[in-house]
mmCIF file of C-alpha atoms in Angstrom:
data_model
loop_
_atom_site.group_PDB
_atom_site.id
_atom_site.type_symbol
_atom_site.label_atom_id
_atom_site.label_comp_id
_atom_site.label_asym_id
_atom_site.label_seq_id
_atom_site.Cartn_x
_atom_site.Cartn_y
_atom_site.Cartn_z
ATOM 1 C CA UNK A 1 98.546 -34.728 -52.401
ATOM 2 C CA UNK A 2 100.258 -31.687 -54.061
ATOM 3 C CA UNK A 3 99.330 -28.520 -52.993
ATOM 4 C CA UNK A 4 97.276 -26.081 -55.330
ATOM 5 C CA UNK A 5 99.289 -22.607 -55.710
ATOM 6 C CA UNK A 6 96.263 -20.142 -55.863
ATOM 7 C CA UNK A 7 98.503 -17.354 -56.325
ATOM 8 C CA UNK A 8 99.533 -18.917 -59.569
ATOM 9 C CA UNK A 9 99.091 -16.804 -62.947
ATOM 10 C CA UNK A 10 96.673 -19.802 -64.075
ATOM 11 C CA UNK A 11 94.481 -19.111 -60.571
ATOM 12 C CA UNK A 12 95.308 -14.927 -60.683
ATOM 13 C CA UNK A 13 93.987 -15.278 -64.109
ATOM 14 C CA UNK A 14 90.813 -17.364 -63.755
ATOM 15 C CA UNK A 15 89.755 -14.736 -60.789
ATOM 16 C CA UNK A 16 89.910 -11.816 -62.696
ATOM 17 C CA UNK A 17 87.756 -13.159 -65.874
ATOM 18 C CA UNK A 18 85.233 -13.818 -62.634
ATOM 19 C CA UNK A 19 85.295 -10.512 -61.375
ATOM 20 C CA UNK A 20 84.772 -9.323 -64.542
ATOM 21 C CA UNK A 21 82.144 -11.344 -65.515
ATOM 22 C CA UNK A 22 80.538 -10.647 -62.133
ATOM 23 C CA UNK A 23 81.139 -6.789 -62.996
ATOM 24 C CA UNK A 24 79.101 -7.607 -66.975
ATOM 25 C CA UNK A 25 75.773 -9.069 -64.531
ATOM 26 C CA UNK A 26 75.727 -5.927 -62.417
ATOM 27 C CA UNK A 27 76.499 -3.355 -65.276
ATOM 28 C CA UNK A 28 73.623 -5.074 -66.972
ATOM 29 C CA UNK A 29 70.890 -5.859 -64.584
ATOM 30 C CA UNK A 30 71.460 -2.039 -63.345
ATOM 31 C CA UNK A 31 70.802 -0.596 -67.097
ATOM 32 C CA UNK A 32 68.052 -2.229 -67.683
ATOM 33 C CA UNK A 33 66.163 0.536 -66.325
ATOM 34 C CA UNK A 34 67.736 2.367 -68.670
ATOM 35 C CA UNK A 35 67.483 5.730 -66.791
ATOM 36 C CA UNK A 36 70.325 4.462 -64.668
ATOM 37 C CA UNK A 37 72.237 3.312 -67.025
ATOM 38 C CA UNK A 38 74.768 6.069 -66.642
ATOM 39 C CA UNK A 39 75.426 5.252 -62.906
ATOM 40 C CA UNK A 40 75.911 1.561 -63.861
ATOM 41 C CA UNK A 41 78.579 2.540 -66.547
ATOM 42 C CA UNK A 42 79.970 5.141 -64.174
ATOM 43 C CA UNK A 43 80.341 1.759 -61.625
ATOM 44 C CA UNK A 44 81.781 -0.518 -63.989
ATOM 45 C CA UNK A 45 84.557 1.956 -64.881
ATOM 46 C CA UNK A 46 85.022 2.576 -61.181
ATOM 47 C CA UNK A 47 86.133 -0.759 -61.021
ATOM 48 C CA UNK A 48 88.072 -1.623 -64.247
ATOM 49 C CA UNK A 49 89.708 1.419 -63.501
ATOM 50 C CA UNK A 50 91.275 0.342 -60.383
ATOM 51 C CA UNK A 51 91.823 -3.141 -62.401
ATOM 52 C CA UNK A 52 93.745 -1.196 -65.146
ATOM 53 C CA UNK A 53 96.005 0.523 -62.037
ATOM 54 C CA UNK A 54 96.218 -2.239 -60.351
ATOM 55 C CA UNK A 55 94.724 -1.529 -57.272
ATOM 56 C CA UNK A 56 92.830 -3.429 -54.452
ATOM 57 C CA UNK A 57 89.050 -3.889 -55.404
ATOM 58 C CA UNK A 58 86.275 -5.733 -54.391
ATOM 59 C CA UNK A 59 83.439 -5.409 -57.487
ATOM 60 C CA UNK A 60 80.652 -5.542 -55.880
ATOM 61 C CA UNK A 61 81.514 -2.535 -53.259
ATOM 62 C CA UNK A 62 83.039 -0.951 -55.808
ATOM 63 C CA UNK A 63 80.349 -0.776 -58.262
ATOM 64 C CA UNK A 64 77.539 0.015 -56.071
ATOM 65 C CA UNK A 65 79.822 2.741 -54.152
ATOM 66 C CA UNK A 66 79.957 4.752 -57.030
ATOM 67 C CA UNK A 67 76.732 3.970 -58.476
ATOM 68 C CA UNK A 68 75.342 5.914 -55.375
ATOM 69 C CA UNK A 69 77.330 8.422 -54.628
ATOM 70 C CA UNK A 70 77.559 10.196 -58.632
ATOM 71 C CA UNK A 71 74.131 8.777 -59.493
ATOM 72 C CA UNK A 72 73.135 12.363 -60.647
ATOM 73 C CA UNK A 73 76.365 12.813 -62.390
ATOM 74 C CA UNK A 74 76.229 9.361 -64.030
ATOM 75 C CA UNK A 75 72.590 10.006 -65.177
ATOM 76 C CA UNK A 76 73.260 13.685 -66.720
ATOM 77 C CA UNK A 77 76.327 12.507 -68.375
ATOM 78 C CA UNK A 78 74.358 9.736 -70.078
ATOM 79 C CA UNK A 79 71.131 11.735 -70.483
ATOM 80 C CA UNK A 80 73.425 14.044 -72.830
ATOM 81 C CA UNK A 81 75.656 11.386 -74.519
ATOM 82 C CA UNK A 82 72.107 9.549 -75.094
ATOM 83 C CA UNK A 83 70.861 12.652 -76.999
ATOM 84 C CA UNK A 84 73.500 13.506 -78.843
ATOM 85 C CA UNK A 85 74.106 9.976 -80.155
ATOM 86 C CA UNK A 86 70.347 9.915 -80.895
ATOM 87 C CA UNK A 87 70.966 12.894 -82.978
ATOM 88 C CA UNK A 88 74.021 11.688 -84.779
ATOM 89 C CA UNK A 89 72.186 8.343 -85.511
ATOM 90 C CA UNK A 90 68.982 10.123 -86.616
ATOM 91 C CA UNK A 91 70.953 12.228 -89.238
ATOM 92 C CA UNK A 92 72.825 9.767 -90.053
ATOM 93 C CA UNK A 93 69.816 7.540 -90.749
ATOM 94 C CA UNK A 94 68.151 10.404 -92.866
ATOM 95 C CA UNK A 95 71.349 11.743 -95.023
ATOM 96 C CA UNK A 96 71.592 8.117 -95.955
ATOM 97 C CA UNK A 97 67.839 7.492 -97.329
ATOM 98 C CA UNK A 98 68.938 9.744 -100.670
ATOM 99 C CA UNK A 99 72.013 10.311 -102.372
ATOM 100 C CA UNK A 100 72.096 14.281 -102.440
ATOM 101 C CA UNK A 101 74.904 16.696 -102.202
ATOM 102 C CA UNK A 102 73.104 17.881 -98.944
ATOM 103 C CA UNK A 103 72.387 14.860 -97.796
ATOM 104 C CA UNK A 104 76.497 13.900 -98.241
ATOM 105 C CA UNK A 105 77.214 16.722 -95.830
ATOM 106 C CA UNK A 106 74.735 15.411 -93.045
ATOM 107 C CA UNK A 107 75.884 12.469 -93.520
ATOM 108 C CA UNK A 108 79.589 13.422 -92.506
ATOM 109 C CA UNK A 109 78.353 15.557 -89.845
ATOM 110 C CA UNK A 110 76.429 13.214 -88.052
ATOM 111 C CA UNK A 111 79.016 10.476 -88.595
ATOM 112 C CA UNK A 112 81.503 12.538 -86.739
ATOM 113 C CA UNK A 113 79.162 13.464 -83.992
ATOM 114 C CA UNK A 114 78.912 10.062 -83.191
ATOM 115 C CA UNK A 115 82.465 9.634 -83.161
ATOM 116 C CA UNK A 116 82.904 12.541 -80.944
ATOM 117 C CA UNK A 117 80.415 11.303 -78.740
ATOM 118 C CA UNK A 118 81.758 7.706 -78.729
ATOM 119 C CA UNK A 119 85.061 8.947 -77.653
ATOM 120 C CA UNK A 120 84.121 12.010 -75.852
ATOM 121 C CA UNK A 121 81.785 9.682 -73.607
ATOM 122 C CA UNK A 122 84.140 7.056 -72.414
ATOM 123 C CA UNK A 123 86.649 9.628 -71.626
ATOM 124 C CA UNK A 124 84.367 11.194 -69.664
ATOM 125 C CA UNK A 125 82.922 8.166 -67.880
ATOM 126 C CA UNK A 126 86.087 6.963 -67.051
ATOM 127 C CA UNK A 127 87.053 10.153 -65.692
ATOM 128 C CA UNK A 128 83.979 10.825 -63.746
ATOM 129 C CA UNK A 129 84.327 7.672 -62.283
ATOM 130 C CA UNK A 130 88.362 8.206 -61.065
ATOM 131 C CA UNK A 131 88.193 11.747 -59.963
ATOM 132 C CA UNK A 132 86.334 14.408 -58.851
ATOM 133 C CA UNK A 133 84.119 16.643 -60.461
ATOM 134 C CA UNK A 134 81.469 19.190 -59.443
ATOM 135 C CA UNK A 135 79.563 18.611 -62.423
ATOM 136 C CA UNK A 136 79.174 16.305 -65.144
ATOM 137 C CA UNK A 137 79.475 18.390 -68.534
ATOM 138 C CA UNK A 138 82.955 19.214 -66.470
ATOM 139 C CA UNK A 139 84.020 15.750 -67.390
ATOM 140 C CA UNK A 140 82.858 15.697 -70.484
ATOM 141 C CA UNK A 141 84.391 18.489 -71.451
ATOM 142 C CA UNK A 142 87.863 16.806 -70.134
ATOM 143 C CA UNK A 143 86.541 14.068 -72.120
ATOM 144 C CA UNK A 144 86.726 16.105 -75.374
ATOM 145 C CA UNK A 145 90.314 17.344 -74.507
ATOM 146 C CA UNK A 146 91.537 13.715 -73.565
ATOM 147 C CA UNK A 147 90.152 12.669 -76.715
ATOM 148 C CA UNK A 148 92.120 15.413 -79.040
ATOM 149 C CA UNK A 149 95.535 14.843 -76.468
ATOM 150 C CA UNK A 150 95.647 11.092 -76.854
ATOM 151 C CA UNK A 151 94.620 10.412 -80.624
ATOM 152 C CA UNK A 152 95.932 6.720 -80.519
ATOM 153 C CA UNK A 153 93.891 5.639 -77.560
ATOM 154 C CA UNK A 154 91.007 7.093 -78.703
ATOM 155 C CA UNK A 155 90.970 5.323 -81.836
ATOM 156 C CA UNK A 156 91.869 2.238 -79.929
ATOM 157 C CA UNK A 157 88.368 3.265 -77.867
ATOM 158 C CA UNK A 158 86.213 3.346 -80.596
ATOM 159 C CA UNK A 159 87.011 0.022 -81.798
ATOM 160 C CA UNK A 160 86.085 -1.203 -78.414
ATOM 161 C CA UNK A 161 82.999 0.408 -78.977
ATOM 162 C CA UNK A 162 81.988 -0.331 -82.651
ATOM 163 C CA UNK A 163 83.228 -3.832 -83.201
ATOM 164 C CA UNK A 164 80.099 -5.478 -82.070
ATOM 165 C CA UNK A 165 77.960 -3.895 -84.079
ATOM 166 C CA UNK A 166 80.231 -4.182 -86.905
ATOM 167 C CA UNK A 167 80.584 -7.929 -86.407
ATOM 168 C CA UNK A 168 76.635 -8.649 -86.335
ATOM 169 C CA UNK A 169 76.746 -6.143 -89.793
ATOM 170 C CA UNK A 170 79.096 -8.323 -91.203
ATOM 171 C CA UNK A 171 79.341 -11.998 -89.524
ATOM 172 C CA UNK A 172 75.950 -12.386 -87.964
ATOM 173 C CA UNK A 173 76.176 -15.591 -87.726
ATOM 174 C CA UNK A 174 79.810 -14.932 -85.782
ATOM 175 C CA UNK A 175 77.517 -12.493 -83.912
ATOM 176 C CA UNK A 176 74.963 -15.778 -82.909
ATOM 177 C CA UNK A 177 77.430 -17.535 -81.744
ATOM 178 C CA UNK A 178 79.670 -14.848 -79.808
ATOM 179 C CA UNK A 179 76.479 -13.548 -78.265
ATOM 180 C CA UNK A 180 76.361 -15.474 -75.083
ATOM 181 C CA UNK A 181 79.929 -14.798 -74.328
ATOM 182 C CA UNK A 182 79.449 -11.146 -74.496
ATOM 183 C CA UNK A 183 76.269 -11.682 -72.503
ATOM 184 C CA UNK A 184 78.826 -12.501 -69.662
ATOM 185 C CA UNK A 185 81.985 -10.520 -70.279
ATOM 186 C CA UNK A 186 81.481 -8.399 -73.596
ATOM 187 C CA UNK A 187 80.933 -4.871 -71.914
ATOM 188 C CA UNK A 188 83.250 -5.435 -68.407
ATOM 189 C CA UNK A 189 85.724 -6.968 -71.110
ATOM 190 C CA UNK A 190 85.406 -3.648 -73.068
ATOM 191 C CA UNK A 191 85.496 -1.570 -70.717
ATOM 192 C CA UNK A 192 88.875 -2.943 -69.306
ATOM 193 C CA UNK A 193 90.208 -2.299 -72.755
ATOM 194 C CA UNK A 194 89.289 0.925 -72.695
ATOM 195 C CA UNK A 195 90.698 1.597 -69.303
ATOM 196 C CA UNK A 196 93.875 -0.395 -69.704
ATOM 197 C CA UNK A 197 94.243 2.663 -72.969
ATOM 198 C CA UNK A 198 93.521 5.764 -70.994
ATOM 199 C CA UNK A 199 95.605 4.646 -68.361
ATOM 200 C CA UNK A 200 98.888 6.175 -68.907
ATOM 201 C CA UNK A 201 96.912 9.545 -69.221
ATOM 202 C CA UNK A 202 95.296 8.454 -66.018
ATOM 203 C CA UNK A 203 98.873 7.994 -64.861
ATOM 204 C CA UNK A 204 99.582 11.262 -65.571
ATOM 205 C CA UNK A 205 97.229 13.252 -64.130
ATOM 206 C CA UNK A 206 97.395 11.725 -60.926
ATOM 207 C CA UNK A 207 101.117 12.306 -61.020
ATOM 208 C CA UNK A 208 100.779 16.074 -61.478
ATOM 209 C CA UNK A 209 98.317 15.493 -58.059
ATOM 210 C CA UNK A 210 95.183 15.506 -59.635
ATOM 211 C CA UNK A 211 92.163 14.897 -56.726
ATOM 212 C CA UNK A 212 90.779 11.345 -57.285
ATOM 213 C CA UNK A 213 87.627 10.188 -55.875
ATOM 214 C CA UNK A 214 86.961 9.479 -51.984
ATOM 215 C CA UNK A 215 87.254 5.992 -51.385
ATOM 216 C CA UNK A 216 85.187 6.004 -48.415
ATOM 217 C CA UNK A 217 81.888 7.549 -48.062
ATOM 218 C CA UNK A 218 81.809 11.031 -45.686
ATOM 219 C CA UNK A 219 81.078 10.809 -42.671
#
């Protein structure tokens, strides 16, 4: 009987689209509270991150790692990002009810408030979750400044972010039939994406000896 090569690129392959849909389950079934869903985002990009570098990883230890140990920074970072996009969607919503002159300029205003905080906020997940910070409007604010220094990327972000909701705009019945597949791997999938992008900027800073996170828990 021939021997099966599980180091092959076919078996390499096949284990990371399981670790990443095992990643998708967790970073769901831990936002469904919503309150916590910025500790599960801040564990999913603790471990595409490390799949993006290359590193060792185990998901599950991984995840729930960070998801305790910056559970107050995951949760202010998303309790601001939440109200801010709430704000950009609400004006958006409202410019867009009448065609005024006034109404035009709301409309562009909240349009690129939601860009900012599209971009702004995976920046400064992804950040929060690979290095430290002493508070979480500090990464945010490194967010915004990652954002303006790597333009490409962070166009290349957003459209991680926005094609789903573009495709059920437009394709809805695409959107049907994609749906269960992104039930499994659509946000771990994006998320990898997104860190694959930032990660020569990633490479960067931890080049010029910036302090990642602690890999083990204190003692």
């Amino acid at each position: 009987m021939k021997k099966t090569n599980i180091d092959s690129p076919f078996y390499r392959a096949m284990g990371r689209i399981g670790d990443l849909v095992f990643a998708n389950v967790l970073w769901l079934v831990c936002c469904l509270p919503v309150v916590t869903a910025g500790a599960s985002t801040l564990g999913l990009f603790t471990v595409v991150n490390k799949m993006a570098a290359k590193e060792d990883y185990t998901v599950r230890t991984d995840f729930f790692k960070a998801f305790k140990r910056d559970f107050k920074q995951g949760t202010a970072l998303w309790l601001v990002i939440f109200v801010c996009g709430f704000a950009g969607y609400r004006g958006l919503h409202t410019a867009t009810a009448q065609d005024t002159a006034s109404n035009g300029i709301l409309a562009a205003a909240s349009f690129l408030l939601l860009v900012l905080v599209g971009c702004c906020g995976s920046w400064g997940f992804a950040l929060l979750a690979r290095f430290s910070y002493p508070k979480a409007l500090l990464a945010l604010a490194d967010g915004g400044r990652m954002t303006l220094a790597n333009l490409l990327p962070s166009v290349g972000i957003l459209a991680f972010l926005v094609w789903l909701p573009l495709l059920a705009k437009a394709a809805p019945a695409w959107f049907v039939y994609l749906a269960p597949l992104m039930l499994l791997i659509g946000g771990s999938g994006s998320a990898l994406g997104m860190a694959a992008l930032m990660r020569p900027a990633f490479a960067q800073l931890e080049k010029a000896g910036r302090k990642e996170e602690e890999t083990e828990d204190p003692e």
